[in-house]
């Protein structure tokens, strides 16, 4: 009958623990921690340290001359864990190996765009004209990519570095040939210039607008519902603003404070009938995200992700008075969660062929989603099934995609905000960014810089640099 393993290790040797002090080291981890390795950081993954490789000491076997002779005491020992078990008790994603404690998350670009990009020549002014020049993109070569990512990581200020900002968003509609192919108007072209706007605008009175505005349950003397209290707003230039109470249905022309402005402030707007309406009989639409100008993903209250392609339907509208299109069917209808899908986002990268070439004329195919069941998934609509990226006991209220972090930004346990990698070499690994004191309600990432904005239930709006490398699993520097 097989018994327990007799393999032992001497405690005087290396224990293999992450928290054991190094030999000859008297203090804690100091400046040497920062020097653990910028070289280690360049590697995508460093295997964890193995247990001590010293051979086990066994008691010498000698000829026993008597039954009553005492056996030689063996040194105190500890059992060695099996080689297939994880060495640490860190929180794991599914089917991912245990990362090393020395690992530094480095964002790997999902798509290398050929050509040049526009950069700022001077510090931009608020709502003023900007000067740009055409330079190499951050994916020009691997050396440039590593240096730019490392340079972004040194920024600890509340805002981005304007010298390094560039547009990293990819659209399949982008114009890639011609004289101005590297300009922003070519990378983000207008795709529906000929679509008409439906007629039907009209002025409504208070009784008609009441159905579109919030009211109290109490009624007034004239039988109408009691309106909500006025909202105090500040209008005018930043240094000389004027406080004004806005009641329901009040209208204000901004030219009173800014003579050159033609804007107006309204409290009630009744929109005409839309060109296209998406309705599902068995569920409700709870979240959605645009892939580009023709494809949208919708998360529903029953855990279904529906993908719609309505480019042809919109281009078919010629008469502005035509009926609203309501019979559009989804191209994909996939069950992903066990409860409502609160947030989802497209992974903005082109699909790749079997030969490794990007298909720049095709739509993106990967969706990241999070629901009330605490599950965060990555779904490739070409396969029809998704993979669990992370699971937590909290509700996933927000999720966004960042081209700088090269993956989705969402929540983990205890209200932490994490960036998850979507590149094949680092798929699903998390990188802690922020730890607010309350549930996170909204996260947003820019397509021009790696600064992340996070709004939490504790009343804070925090910003953080997603490319700032943490030290031994800690969160990065943030500004509140």
PDB file of N, CA and C in Angstrom, residues 16 31 74 115 134 173 175 194 201 212 246 266 392 399 439 473:
ATOM      1  N   UNK A  16      12.469  28.807  -0.571  1.00  0.00           N
ATOM      2  CA  UNK A  16      11.686  29.036  -1.782  1.00  0.00           C
ATOM      3  C   UNK A  16      10.551  29.999  -1.597  1.00  0.00           C
ATOM      4  N   UNK A  31      15.893  50.081  -2.209  1.00  0.00           N
ATOM      5  CA  UNK A  31      16.090  50.518  -3.581  1.00  0.00           C
ATOM      6  C   UNK A  31      16.377  49.357  -4.511  1.00  0.00           C
ATOM      7  N   UNK A  74      16.423  12.248  12.661  1.00  0.00           N
ATOM      8  CA  UNK A  74      16.538  12.962  11.387  1.00  0.00           C
ATOM      9  C   UNK A  74      16.329  14.443  11.609  1.00  0.00           C
ATOM     10  N   UNK A 115       2.782  53.107 -41.820  1.00  0.00           N
ATOM     11  CA  UNK A 115       2.677  54.520 -42.163  1.00  0.00           C
ATOM     12  C   UNK A 115       3.039  55.427 -41.007  1.00  0.00           C
ATOM     13  N   UNK A 134       3.784  65.220 -39.094  1.00  0.00           N
ATOM     14  CA  UNK A 134       3.736  63.787 -39.379  1.00  0.00           C
ATOM     15  C   UNK A 134       5.058  63.155 -38.962  1.00  0.00           C
ATOM     16  N   UNK A 173     -12.832  51.578 -41.935  1.00  0.00           N
ATOM     17  CA  UNK A 173     -13.199  52.575 -42.942  1.00  0.00           C
ATOM     18  C   UNK A 173     -12.062  53.538 -43.264  1.00  0.00           C
ATOM     19  N   UNK A 175      -8.954  55.468 -44.709  1.00  0.00           N
ATOM     20  CA  UNK A 175      -8.375  55.581 -46.049  1.00  0.00           C
ATOM     21  C   UNK A 175      -6.869  55.378 -45.925  1.00  0.00           C
ATOM     22  N   UNK A 194     -24.596  61.106 -46.767  1.00  0.00           N
ATOM     23  CA  UNK A 194     -25.820  61.275 -47.553  1.00  0.00           C
ATOM     24  C   UNK A 194     -27.064  60.750 -46.849  1.00  0.00           C
ATOM     25  N   UNK A 201     -39.586  67.606 -36.230  1.00  0.00           N
ATOM     26  CA  UNK A 201     -39.283  68.485 -35.104  1.00  0.00           C
ATOM     27  C   UNK A 201     -40.449  69.430 -34.853  1.00  0.00           C
ATOM     28  N   UNK A 212     -41.624  63.424 -20.598  1.00  0.00           N
ATOM     29  CA  UNK A 212     -40.202  63.226 -20.856  1.00  0.00           C
ATOM     30  C   UNK A 212     -39.324  63.713 -19.713  1.00  0.00           C
ATOM     31  N   UNK A 246     -31.751  76.928 -12.881  1.00  0.00           N
ATOM     32  CA  UNK A 246     -32.475  76.478 -14.064  1.00  0.00           C
ATOM     33  C   UNK A 246     -33.662  75.621 -13.626  1.00  0.00           C
ATOM     34  N   UNK A 266     -31.258  73.493 -23.228  1.00  0.00           N
ATOM     35  CA  UNK A 266     -32.647  73.064 -23.153  1.00  0.00           C
ATOM     36  C   UNK A 266     -32.788  72.028 -22.050  1.00  0.00           C
ATOM     37  N   UNK A 392     -15.285  37.254 -10.208  1.00  0.00           N
ATOM     38  CA  UNK A 392     -15.247  37.959  -8.940  1.00  0.00           C
ATOM     39  C   UNK A 392     -16.626  37.921  -8.306  1.00  0.00           C
ATOM     40  N   UNK A 399     -16.818  48.714 -18.125  1.00  0.00           N
ATOM     41  CA  UNK A 399     -15.754  48.051 -18.868  1.00  0.00           C
ATOM     42  C   UNK A 399     -15.459  48.887 -20.101  1.00  0.00           C
ATOM     43  N   UNK A 439     -17.545  51.219  -4.856  1.00  0.00           N
ATOM     44  CA  UNK A 439     -17.781  50.568  -6.143  1.00  0.00           C
ATOM     45  C   UNK A 439     -17.537  51.515  -7.309  1.00  0.00           C
ATOM     46  N   UNK A 473       3.284  43.838  -7.579  1.00  0.00           N
ATOM     47  CA  UNK A 473       1.843  43.685  -7.492  1.00  0.00           C
ATOM     48  C   UNK A 473       1.106  44.873  -6.945  1.00  0.00           C
TER      49      UNK A 473
END
